[in-house]
Amino acid sequence: MKITVVGLGYIGLPTASLLASRGHDVVGIDKSEFVVSMVNKGESHIVESGLGDLIRKSVEEKKLFASLVPQKSDVFVIAVPTPFEDHKKPDLSYVREAALSIAPFLEKGNLVILESTIPVGTTEKFTDWLSQSNEELSFPDYNKNSEDHDVYIAHCPERVLPGNILHELIHNDRTIGGITEKCSSVAKEFYKSFSEGNCHITSSRTAELSKLVENSFRDVNIAFANELSVISHDLVVDVWELIDIANSHPRVNILQPGPGVGGHCIAVDPWFIVDSAPKNAQLIKSARIVNDNQPFFVLKKIEKLLKSKNTNQFKIASLGLSFKPNVDDLRESPALQIAASVNDMGFAEHLVVEPNINKLPEELSGNKTKLVDLDLAIGSADIILLLVDHDQFREISHRNFDGKEIIDTRGLFRKNN
Ligand code: SAJ
């Protein structure tokens, strides 16, 4: 098949590369000339295990190439971002732009899959945007389950975990939400060509909400763990030990607290439910607020420590900036948010260690802030602020830190001892 993947980000690029490695002819579309040129050189612009090799091989075999503009294809997969605007309202402009960009290239029999995470009702809007821009073809109608349409449209939300994307793309179950039943069955056939998971067929609306619910479920559960960390701190209880003990109960499985919830998924998607159901999504909204407050809890600990020492002539090392271990993604990262505030606290030096990037982001500008390696940071810092439990940081918990203060937001030092 000829497949166009729109959006070569954290989901689109691995998906395009995997499809290419399965023998399809894949064109990846991105607005960024940088991304297009990287991919065409056979390189990845994101850190994801196994992805670099897959891209290189697919480009060498001429199965994958990137372009700024779409082409005619059998299948179009849309994997563009859906951020939120001010007041946490979903921003669908990238989805609309993607619809308008592919509409002129659609032909009878094409399948269009929307993988981006979207609020309930967006696949119908997306279908309207396509049909308004291409009057020659007939499009499916959510309210008429007819087979009489030229193009098949489905929402099949991505569910892969950054850090394990290539494995999960093949092995995860898929949710297939066609605008009509015929759309679902055509989309299922497509996923069966490379996915080993089960395909769960449903309506586009249920598929939309299911994705939001999956991420909200995790957000609520992490909020519970984060709230416990604040309560335990006040009650002088070790939260990591507390959770280990509670989890030894056969029906309790508490997640791990941390410096907050980041990334472009869990920290964003629950707001789409809150936006659609503002009166009824109380627990979901509270969880978001608890998780968004967690970086301030960490910052208060640093401020308290500084007050107790009565000096700001300390050097501090922030270990990790990404939103979770072993990725380079800084989007909505609580670690970055905390490090940026630390930057303004007037430390003698701010030594930042982030093995997955080679340039500090703008938030960390300033001549007292340096991106350094782990040994240098640990050797010279007075305060060690562990923000991300990257694999590279695991061994340090065995070192001798006499005379240094440690603020461990991930329980890494405790877990490894
Ligand atoms: N986190 C904790 N404590 C935990 C687990 C996670 O603080 O016990 C934090 C992480 O450090 C991170 C954030 O939560 O900041 C989210 O990380 P994650 O690993 O839980 O999830 P994501 O955002 O990388 O990926 C999620 C996944 N969704 C679910 O597990 C329900 C993934 O399957 C989705 O495809 C992805 O969102 C997405 O793209 O929507």
Tab-separated table of C-alpha atoms and ligand atoms in Angstrom:
chain	number	residue	atom	x	y	z
A	1	MET	CA	0.000	0.000	0.000
A	2	LYS	CA	0.953	3.615	-0.426
A	3	ILE	CA	0.542	5.319	2.949
A	4	THR	CA	0.794	8.981	3.923
A	5	VAL	CA	1.491	9.739	7.575
A	6	VAL	CA	0.819	13.375	8.504
A	7	GLY	CA	2.922	14.575	11.462
A	8	LEU	CA	6.392	13.076	12.011
A	9	GLY	CA	6.493	13.498	15.793
A	10	TYR	CA	6.633	11.046	18.661
A	11	ILE	CA	3.802	8.936	17.221
A	12	GLY	CA	3.849	9.624	13.471
A	13	LEU	CA	7.536	8.973	12.897
A	14	PRO	CA	7.664	5.552	14.618
A	15	THR	CA	4.384	4.604	12.897
A	16	ALA	CA	5.666	5.677	9.469
A	17	SER	CA	8.955	3.799	9.990
A	18	LEU	CA	7.216	0.645	11.175
A	19	LEU	CA	4.821	0.674	8.194
A	20	ALA	CA	7.782	1.196	5.847
A	21	SER	CA	9.660	-1.701	7.457
A	22	ARG	CA	6.614	-3.890	6.708
A	23	GLY	CA	7.029	-3.195	2.989
A	24	HIS	CA	4.558	-0.347	2.491
A	25	ASP	CA	5.565	2.756	0.517
A	26	VAL	CA	5.360	5.492	3.112
A	27	VAL	CA	5.467	9.257	2.732
A	28	GLY	CA	5.843	11.155	5.987
A	29	ILE	CA	4.557	14.720	6.001
A	30	ASP	CA	5.776	17.411	8.351
A	31	LYS	CA	5.666	21.218	8.388
A	32	SER	CA	9.222	21.392	9.676
A	33	GLU	CA	11.935	21.478	6.996
A	34	PHE	CA	14.384	20.349	9.677
A	35	VAL	CA	12.363	17.199	10.439
A	36	VAL	CA	11.870	16.434	6.726
A	37	SER	CA	15.568	16.768	5.984
A	38	MET	CA	16.604	14.684	9.036
A	39	VAL	CA	14.271	11.843	8.036
A	40	ASN	CA	15.419	11.948	4.415
A	41	LYS	CA	18.998	11.601	5.683
A	42	GLY	CA	17.831	8.453	7.498
A	43	GLU	CA	18.032	10.053	10.938
A	44	SER	CA	15.634	10.511	13.829
A	45	HIS	CA	14.975	13.883	15.450
A	46	ILE	CA	13.642	12.193	18.597
A	47	VAL	CA	15.147	9.767	21.092
A	48	GLU	CA	13.232	6.481	21.027
A	49	SER	CA	14.689	3.043	21.439
A	50	GLY	CA	15.279	1.291	18.067
A	51	LEU	CA	13.827	4.140	15.998
A	52	GLY	CA	17.074	5.455	14.486
A	53	ASP	CA	17.949	2.065	12.967
A	54	LEU	CA	14.453	1.551	11.611
A	55	ILE	CA	14.427	4.955	9.885
A	56	ARG	CA	17.901	4.472	8.390
A	57	LYS	CA	16.977	1.067	6.983
A	58	SER	CA	13.587	2.218	5.620
A	59	VAL	CA	15.105	5.293	3.945
A	60	GLU	CA	17.992	3.243	2.468
A	61	GLU	CA	15.486	0.752	1.043
A	62	LYS	CA	13.463	3.676	-0.379
A	63	LYS	CA	10.354	2.623	1.520
A	64	LEU	CA	10.171	5.831	3.575
A	65	PHE	CA	10.642	9.389	2.546
A	66	ALA	CA	9.576	12.693	4.055
A	67	SER	CA	7.983	15.685	2.401
A	68	LEU	CA	6.379	19.023	3.238
A	69	VAL	CA	3.300	18.253	1.116
A	70	PRO	CA	0.977	15.209	0.917
A	71	GLN	CA	0.538	12.927	-2.071
A	72	LYS	CA	-2.165	10.594	-3.361
A	73	SER	CA	-2.226	7.428	-1.240
A	74	ASP	CA	-4.348	4.422	-0.292
A	75	VAL	CA	-4.255	5.243	3.407
A	76	PHE	CA	-3.739	8.524	5.285
A	77	VAL	CA	-2.764	8.403	8.960
A	78	ILE	CA	-3.039	11.662	10.882
A	79	ALA	CA	-0.779	11.954	13.938
A	80	VAL	CA	-0.600	15.684	14.622
A	81	PRO	CA	-0.570	17.317	18.067
A	82	THR	CA	-3.695	18.440	19.907
A	83	PRO	CA	-2.465	20.852	22.560
A	84	PHE	CA	-4.719	23.035	24.642
A	85	GLU	CA	-5.169	26.779	24.379
A	86	ASP	CA	-5.484	29.190	27.290
A	87	HIS	CA	-8.139	28.096	29.789
A	88	LYS	CA	-7.341	24.452	28.940
A	89	LYS	CA	-9.530	24.367	25.832
A	90	PRO	CA	-8.493	21.867	23.146
A	91	ASP	CA	-6.715	23.382	20.161
A	92	LEU	CA	-7.828	21.479	17.056
A	93	SER	CA	-6.074	23.755	14.568
A	94	TYR	CA	-3.441	21.142	13.629
A	95	VAL	CA	-6.123	18.515	13.012
A	96	ARG	CA	-8.061	20.947	10.822
A	97	GLU	CA	-4.907	21.929	8.953
A	98	ALA	CA	-4.128	18.231	8.365
A	99	ALA	CA	-7.655	17.655	7.032
A	100	LEU	CA	-7.380	20.591	4.633
A	101	SER	CA	-3.926	19.488	3.470
A	102	ILE	CA	-4.949	15.932	2.510
A	103	ALA	CA	-8.475	16.688	1.212
A	104	PRO	CA	-7.379	17.528	-2.392
A	105	PHE	CA	-5.430	14.234	-2.636
A	106	LEU	CA	-8.276	11.922	-1.571
A	107	GLU	CA	-9.675	9.350	-3.999
A	108	LYS	CA	-12.508	6.831	-3.933
A	109	GLY	CA	-11.664	3.859	-1.675
A	110	ASN	CA	-9.142	5.739	0.509
A	111	LEU	CA	-8.951	5.113	4.240
A	112	VAL	CA	-8.276	8.106	6.534
A	113	ILE	CA	-7.297	7.374	10.127
A	114	LEU	CA	-7.152	10.005	12.826
A	115	GLU	CA	-4.732	8.787	15.521
A	116	SER	CA	-4.327	12.115	17.347
A	117	THR	CA	-5.960	12.316	20.781
A	118	ILE	CA	-9.133	14.364	20.389
A	119	PRO	CA	-12.242	15.502	22.277
A	120	VAL	CA	-15.515	13.661	21.728
A	121	GLY	CA	-17.132	14.612	18.414
A	122	THR	CA	-13.900	15.643	16.646
A	123	THR	CA	-13.871	12.765	14.125
A	124	GLU	CA	-17.249	14.028	12.904
A	125	LYS	CA	-15.858	17.576	12.638
A	126	PHE	CA	-12.815	16.193	10.832
A	127	THR	CA	-15.119	14.442	8.354
A	128	ASP	CA	-16.952	17.741	7.772
A	129	TRP	CA	-13.654	19.555	7.134
A	130	LEU	CA	-12.700	16.898	4.567
A	131	SER	CA	-16.060	16.930	2.814
A	132	GLN	CA	-16.192	20.739	2.692
A	133	SER	CA	-12.803	20.764	0.945
A	134	ASN	CA	-13.491	17.922	-1.478
A	135	GLU	CA	-16.947	18.067	-2.995
A	136	GLU	CA	-16.261	15.380	-5.600
A	137	LEU	CA	-16.294	12.494	-3.132
A	138	SER	CA	-18.961	11.256	-0.729
A	139	PHE	CA	-18.073	10.951	2.965
A	140	PRO	CA	-19.496	8.781	5.772
A	141	ASP	CA	-22.163	10.178	8.089
A	142	TYR	CA	-22.086	9.318	11.834
A	143	ASN	CA	-25.899	9.438	11.993
A	144	LYS	CA	-26.467	7.135	8.986
A	145	ASN	CA	-24.744	3.798	9.207
A	146	SER	CA	-24.649	3.448	5.434
A	147	GLU	CA	-21.977	1.750	3.314
A	148	ASP	CA	-22.614	4.188	0.546
A	149	HIS	CA	-19.604	6.500	0.802
A	150	ASP	CA	-16.359	6.854	-1.167
A	151	VAL	CA	-13.932	7.446	1.705
A	152	TYR	CA	-13.552	5.501	4.993
A	153	ILE	CA	-12.812	7.454	8.146
A	154	ALA	CA	-11.970	6.158	11.624
A	155	HIS	CA	-10.521	7.383	14.882
A	156	CYS	CA	-7.956	4.863	16.107
A	157	PRO	CA	-6.265	6.564	19.057
A	158	GLU	CA	-2.597	5.876	19.573
A	159	ARG	CA	-1.872	4.184	22.929
A	160	VAL	CA	1.870	3.639	22.814
A	161	LEU	CA	4.190	4.431	25.697
A	162	PRO	CA	7.107	6.764	24.912
A	163	GLY	CA	10.281	4.767	25.563
A	164	ASN	CA	8.651	1.529	24.346
A	165	ILE	CA	6.851	2.768	21.244
A	166	LEU	CA	8.029	0.292	18.602
A	167	HIS	CA	7.142	-2.713	20.734
A	168	GLU	CA	3.746	-1.305	21.731
A	169	LEU	CA	2.875	-0.289	18.153
A	170	ILE	CA	2.925	-3.971	17.277
A	171	HIS	CA	1.669	-5.570	20.478
A	172	ASN	CA	-0.931	-3.225	21.991
A	173	ASP	CA	-4.622	-3.792	21.423
A	174	ARG	CA	-6.197	-1.201	19.142
A	175	THR	CA	-9.426	0.748	19.485
A	176	ILE	CA	-11.092	1.198	16.107
A	177	GLY	CA	-13.798	3.852	16.026
A	178	GLY	CA	-15.233	4.134	12.532
A	179	ILE	CA	-17.689	6.846	11.559
A	180	THR	CA	-19.688	3.902	10.162
A	181	GLU	CA	-19.343	0.124	10.655
A	182	LYS	CA	-17.885	-0.169	7.166
A	183	CYS	CA	-15.217	2.424	8.096
A	184	SER	CA	-14.318	0.325	11.166
A	185	SER	CA	-13.969	-2.876	9.185
A	186	VAL	CA	-11.693	-1.227	6.579
A	187	ALA	CA	-9.577	0.337	9.350
A	188	LYS	CA	-9.352	-2.999	11.187
A	189	GLU	CA	-8.002	-4.668	8.051
A	190	PHE	CA	-5.288	-1.991	7.873
A	191	TYR	CA	-4.184	-2.472	11.511
A	192	LYS	CA	-4.228	-6.250	11.144
A	193	SER	CA	-1.500	-5.855	8.472
A	194	PHE	CA	1.062	-4.955	11.166
A	195	SER	CA	-0.497	-5.135	14.636
A	196	GLU	CA	-0.578	-8.318	16.708
A	197	GLY	CA	-2.993	-6.885	19.303
A	198	ASN	CA	-6.754	-7.348	19.304
A	199	CYS	CA	-8.845	-4.753	17.503
A	200	HIS	CA	-11.789	-3.434	19.537
A	201	ILE	CA	-14.434	-2.096	17.194
A	202	THR	CA	-16.633	0.736	18.420
A	203	SER	CA	-18.055	4.107	17.376
A	204	SER	CA	-15.771	7.094	16.773
A	205	ARG	CA	-17.250	8.822	19.833
A	206	THR	CA	-16.544	5.905	22.178
A	207	ALA	CA	-13.033	5.609	20.738
A	208	GLU	CA	-12.432	9.310	21.380
A	209	LEU	CA	-13.608	9.108	24.983
A	210	SER	CA	-11.848	5.805	25.679
A	211	LYS	CA	-8.448	7.315	24.917
A	212	LEU	CA	-9.135	10.307	27.168
A	213	VAL	CA	-10.395	7.993	29.895
A	214	GLU	CA	-7.288	5.770	29.762
A	215	ASN	CA	-4.988	8.715	30.348
A	216	SER	CA	-7.287	10.246	32.960
A	217	PHE	CA	-7.336	6.943	34.842
A	218	ARG	CA	-3.550	7.078	35.065
A	219	ASP	CA	-3.569	10.763	35.990
A	220	VAL	CA	-6.032	10.189	38.843
A	221	ASN	CA	-3.942	7.297	40.151
A	222	ILE	CA	-0.689	9.263	39.993
A	223	ALA	CA	-2.467	12.152	41.750
A	224	PHE	CA	-3.337	9.771	44.564
A	225	ALA	CA	0.355	8.838	44.938
A	226	ASN	CA	1.418	12.497	44.734
A	227	GLU	CA	-1.127	13.516	47.340
A	228	LEU	CA	0.225	10.768	49.599
A	229	SER	CA	3.727	12.197	49.203
A	230	VAL	CA	2.550	15.583	50.501
A	231	ILE	CA	0.554	14.056	53.360
A	232	SER	CA	3.471	11.772	54.320
A	233	HIS	CA	5.935	14.646	54.263
A	234	ASP	CA	3.802	16.589	56.748
A	235	LEU	CA	3.378	13.518	58.953
A	236	VAL	CA	7.096	12.632	58.724
A	237	VAL	CA	6.466	9.284	57.056
A	238	ASP	CA	8.594	7.838	54.216
A	239	VAL	CA	6.139	7.748	51.315
A	240	TRP	CA	8.099	5.094	49.389
A	241	GLU	CA	8.017	2.705	52.331
A	242	LEU	CA	4.353	3.557	52.928
A	243	ILE	CA	3.426	2.660	49.339
A	244	ASP	CA	5.504	-0.544	49.367
A	245	ILE	CA	3.672	-1.689	52.464
A	246	ALA	CA	0.205	-0.667	51.229
A	247	ASN	CA	0.914	-2.443	47.916
A	248	SER	CA	1.579	-5.704	49.726
A	249	HIS	CA	-2.210	-5.834	50.218
A	250	PRO	CA	-3.669	-8.113	47.500
A	251	ARG	CA	-6.084	-5.470	46.208
A	252	VAL	CA	-3.985	-2.304	46.495
A	253	ASN	CA	-1.677	-1.083	43.740
A	254	ILE	CA	-0.623	2.523	44.302
A	255	LEU	CA	1.543	4.194	41.659
A	256	GLN	CA	4.730	6.136	42.364
A	257	PRO	CA	4.820	9.786	43.410
A	258	GLY	CA	7.169	12.143	41.604
A	259	PRO	CA	7.796	15.814	40.843
A	260	GLY	CA	4.531	16.046	38.873
A	261	VAL	CA	3.006	14.653	35.709
A	262	GLY	CA	4.393	15.688	32.360
A	263	GLY	CA	4.428	14.827	28.708
A	264	HIS	CA	1.991	15.741	26.067
A	265	CYS	CA	-0.592	13.104	27.002
A	266	ILE	CA	-1.485	12.555	30.619
A	267	ALA	CA	-0.963	16.199	31.594
A	268	VAL	CA	-3.216	17.346	28.733
A	269	ASP	CA	-5.903	14.802	27.840
A	270	PRO	CA	-7.926	14.908	31.096
A	271	TRP	CA	-8.605	18.605	30.399
A	272	PHE	CA	-10.452	17.561	27.220
A	273	ILE	CA	-12.940	15.672	29.394
A	274	VAL	CA	-13.181	18.588	31.830
A	275	ASP	CA	-13.834	20.906	28.868
A	276	SER	CA	-16.640	18.669	27.546
A	277	ALA	CA	-18.184	17.893	30.955
A	278	PRO	CA	-17.221	20.766	33.273
A	279	LYS	CA	-19.854	20.047	35.916
A	280	ASN	CA	-19.380	16.305	36.148
A	281	ALA	CA	-15.634	15.780	35.760
A	282	GLN	CA	-14.839	16.778	39.358
A	283	LEU	CA	-12.432	13.978	40.284
A	284	ILE	CA	-10.626	14.220	36.953
A	285	LYS	CA	-10.183	17.978	37.417
A	286	SER	CA	-8.992	17.631	41.027
A	287	ALA	CA	-6.381	15.080	39.965
A	288	ARG	CA	-5.044	17.524	37.381
A	289	ILE	CA	-4.792	20.225	40.023
A	290	VAL	CA	-3.007	17.901	42.490
A	291	ASN	CA	-0.499	16.849	39.821
A	292	ASP	CA	0.036	20.413	38.604
A	293	ASN	CA	0.785	21.495	42.183
A	294	GLN	CA	3.431	18.829	42.720
A	295	PRO	CA	6.363	20.873	41.287
A	296	PHE	CA	5.573	23.603	43.851
A	297	PHE	CA	5.769	21.031	46.651
A	298	VAL	CA	9.307	20.166	45.459
A	299	LEU	CA	10.269	23.837	45.151
A	300	LYS	CA	9.079	24.510	48.705
A	301	LYS	CA	11.429	21.763	49.938
A	302	ILE	CA	14.355	23.474	48.191
A	303	GLU	CA	13.387	26.871	49.602
A	304	LYS	CA	13.090	25.409	53.094
A	305	LEU	CA	16.513	23.800	52.800
A	306	LEU	CA	18.056	27.066	51.657
A	307	LYS	CA	16.446	28.958	54.522
A	308	SER	CA	17.818	26.456	57.029
A	309	LYS	CA	21.360	26.946	55.639
A	310	ASN	CA	21.011	30.709	55.539
A	311	THR	CA	23.042	31.019	52.328
A	312	ASN	CA	22.535	30.925	48.606
A	313	GLN	CA	26.202	30.399	47.890
A	314	PHE	CA	25.488	26.751	47.238
A	315	LYS	CA	25.909	24.918	43.975
A	316	ILE	CA	22.929	22.838	42.978
A	317	ALA	CA	22.777	19.948	40.503
A	318	SER	CA	19.459	19.218	38.779
A	319	LEU	CA	19.498	15.649	37.523
A	320	GLY	CA	17.122	15.148	34.591
A	321	LEU	CA	14.872	17.522	32.660
A	322	SER	CA	12.681	15.237	30.562
A	323	PHE	CA	9.139	14.396	31.601
A	324	LYS	CA	9.994	10.773	32.370
A	325	PRO	CA	13.007	8.433	32.310
A	326	ASN	CA	15.019	7.590	29.196
A	327	VAL	CA	13.349	9.988	26.743
A	328	ASP	CA	14.385	13.423	25.444
A	329	ASP	CA	10.852	14.861	25.543
A	330	LEU	CA	10.701	18.071	27.581
A	331	ARG	CA	7.056	18.860	26.812
A	332	GLU	CA	5.058	19.779	29.920
A	333	SER	CA	7.970	18.407	31.936
A	334	PRO	CA	7.684	19.058	35.684
A	335	ALA	CA	11.446	18.493	35.938
A	336	LEU	CA	12.060	21.350	33.510
A	337	GLN	CA	9.530	23.542	35.320
A	338	ILE	CA	11.315	22.933	38.630
A	339	ALA	CA	14.789	23.421	37.143
A	340	ALA	CA	13.645	26.717	35.574
A	341	SER	CA	12.483	27.997	38.982
A	342	VAL	CA	15.714	26.788	40.600
A	343	ASN	CA	17.510	28.848	37.984
A	344	ASP	CA	15.936	31.993	39.409
A	345	MET	CA	16.782	31.169	43.035
A	346	GLY	CA	20.228	32.748	42.895
A	347	PHE	CA	22.403	29.684	43.431
A	348	ALA	CA	26.153	30.156	42.952
A	349	GLU	CA	25.971	27.579	40.164
A	350	HIS	CA	23.214	25.485	38.618
A	351	LEU	CA	24.628	22.304	37.094
A	352	VAL	CA	22.127	20.508	34.888
A	353	VAL	CA	22.518	16.904	33.783
A	354	GLU	CA	20.269	15.629	31.010
A	355	PRO	CA	21.924	12.844	29.017
A	356	ASN	CA	19.286	12.947	26.251
A	357	ILE	CA	19.819	16.530	25.065
A	358	ASN	CA	22.893	18.464	23.943
A	359	LYS	CA	21.693	22.047	24.439
A	360	LEU	CA	19.916	23.617	27.381
A	361	PRO	CA	16.388	24.875	26.663
A	362	GLU	CA	15.703	28.629	26.779
A	363	GLU	CA	14.116	28.395	30.241
A	364	LEU	CA	17.570	27.561	31.630
A	365	SER	CA	19.547	30.408	30.152
A	366	GLY	CA	21.985	32.355	32.327
A	367	ASN	CA	25.723	32.261	32.826
A	368	LYS	CA	25.511	30.390	36.142
A	369	THR	CA	23.689	27.471	34.512
A	370	LYS	CA	25.594	24.764	32.661
A	371	LEU	CA	24.732	21.475	30.985
A	372	VAL	CA	27.356	19.112	32.386
A	373	ASP	CA	28.011	15.411	32.818
A	374	LEU	CA	26.905	13.466	35.845
A	375	ASP	CA	30.326	13.110	37.521
A	376	LEU	CA	31.092	16.810	37.291
A	377	ALA	CA	27.673	17.749	38.673
A	378	ILE	CA	27.845	15.336	41.572
A	379	GLY	CA	31.456	16.179	42.315
A	380	SER	CA	30.891	19.903	42.686
A	381	ALA	CA	27.267	20.356	43.822
A	382	ASP	CA	26.248	20.950	47.440
A	383	ILE	CA	22.628	20.046	46.733
A	384	ILE	CA	21.635	17.166	44.474
A	385	LEU	CA	18.122	17.476	43.121
A	386	LEU	CA	17.061	14.221	41.486
A	387	LEU	CA	14.207	15.003	39.088
A	388	VAL	CA	14.159	12.103	36.609
A	389	ASP	CA	15.061	8.467	37.240
A	390	HIS	CA	17.035	7.949	34.013
A	391	ASP	CA	18.866	4.606	33.812
A	392	GLN	CA	22.182	6.533	33.754
A	393	PHE	CA	21.399	7.887	37.228
A	394	ARG	CA	20.677	4.555	38.888
A	395	GLU	CA	24.238	3.743	39.898
A	396	ILE	CA	24.782	7.030	41.757
A	397	SER	CA	22.560	5.997	44.623
A	398	HIS	CA	25.405	3.748	45.778
A	399	ARG	CA	27.929	6.588	45.981
A	400	ASN	CA	28.994	8.419	49.071
A	401	PHE	CA	27.248	11.777	49.440
A	402	ASP	CA	28.617	12.819	52.811
A	403	GLY	CA	28.182	16.552	53.315
A	404	LYS	CA	25.755	16.953	50.407
A	405	GLU	CA	22.034	17.527	50.617
A	406	ILE	CA	19.825	15.276	48.509
A	407	ILE	CA	16.301	16.011	47.352
A	408	ASP	CA	15.084	12.867	45.658
A	409	THR	CA	11.729	13.350	43.922
A	410	ARG	CA	11.658	9.816	42.466
A	411	GLY	CA	12.689	7.628	45.382
A	412	LEU	CA	15.689	6.466	43.368
A	413	PHE	CA	18.166	6.663	46.201
A	414	ARG	CA	15.889	4.673	48.443
A	415	LYS	CA	14.858	2.081	45.844
A	416	ASN	CA	18.456	1.225	44.953
A	417	ASN	CA	19.648	0.839	48.511
B	1	SAJ	N1	4.387	9.132	36.478
B	1	SAJ	C1	4.489	9.244	37.853
B	1	SAJ	N2	4.267	8.130	38.610
B	1	SAJ	C2	3.971	6.922	38.059
B	1	SAJ	C3	3.874	6.816	36.655
B	1	SAJ	C4	4.089	7.944	35.886
B	1	SAJ	O1	4.764	10.329	38.402
B	1	SAJ	O2	3.809	5.963	38.811
B	1	SAJ	C5	4.614	10.328	35.638
B	1	SAJ	C6	5.793	10.211	34.698
B	1	SAJ	O3	6.994	10.540	35.333
B	1	SAJ	C7	5.402	11.199	33.626
B	1	SAJ	C8	3.887	11.077	33.568
B	1	SAJ	O4	3.514	10.472	34.770
B	1	SAJ	O5	5.745	12.519	33.983
B	1	SAJ	C9	3.350	10.281	32.422
B	1	SAJ	O6	4.173	9.163	32.160
B	1	SAJ	P1	3.617	7.713	31.777
B	1	SAJ	O7	4.788	6.840	31.565
B	1	SAJ	O8	2.600	7.261	32.746
B	1	SAJ	O9	2.780	7.953	30.454
B	1	SAJ	P2	3.101	8.689	29.049
B	1	SAJ	O10	2.578	10.084	29.143
B	1	SAJ	O11	4.492	8.498	28.617
B	1	SAJ	O12	2.169	7.831	28.075
B	1	SAJ	C10	0.773	7.759	28.321
B	1	SAJ	C11	0.345	6.292	28.264
B	1	SAJ	N3	-1.006	6.147	28.780
B	1	SAJ	C12	-1.318	5.270	29.761
B	1	SAJ	O13	-0.491	4.566	30.300
B	1	SAJ	C13	-2.752	5.190	30.155
B	1	SAJ	C14	0.438	5.774	26.830
B	1	SAJ	O14	-0.095	4.448	26.742
B	1	SAJ	C15	-0.332	6.713	25.886
B	1	SAJ	O15	-0.244	6.273	24.529
B	1	SAJ	C16	0.306	8.068	25.984
B	1	SAJ	O16	0.112	8.541	27.328
B	1	SAJ	C17	-0.354	8.984	24.975
B	1	SAJ	O17	0.269	9.221	23.907
B	1	SAJ	O18	-1.489	9.404	25.184
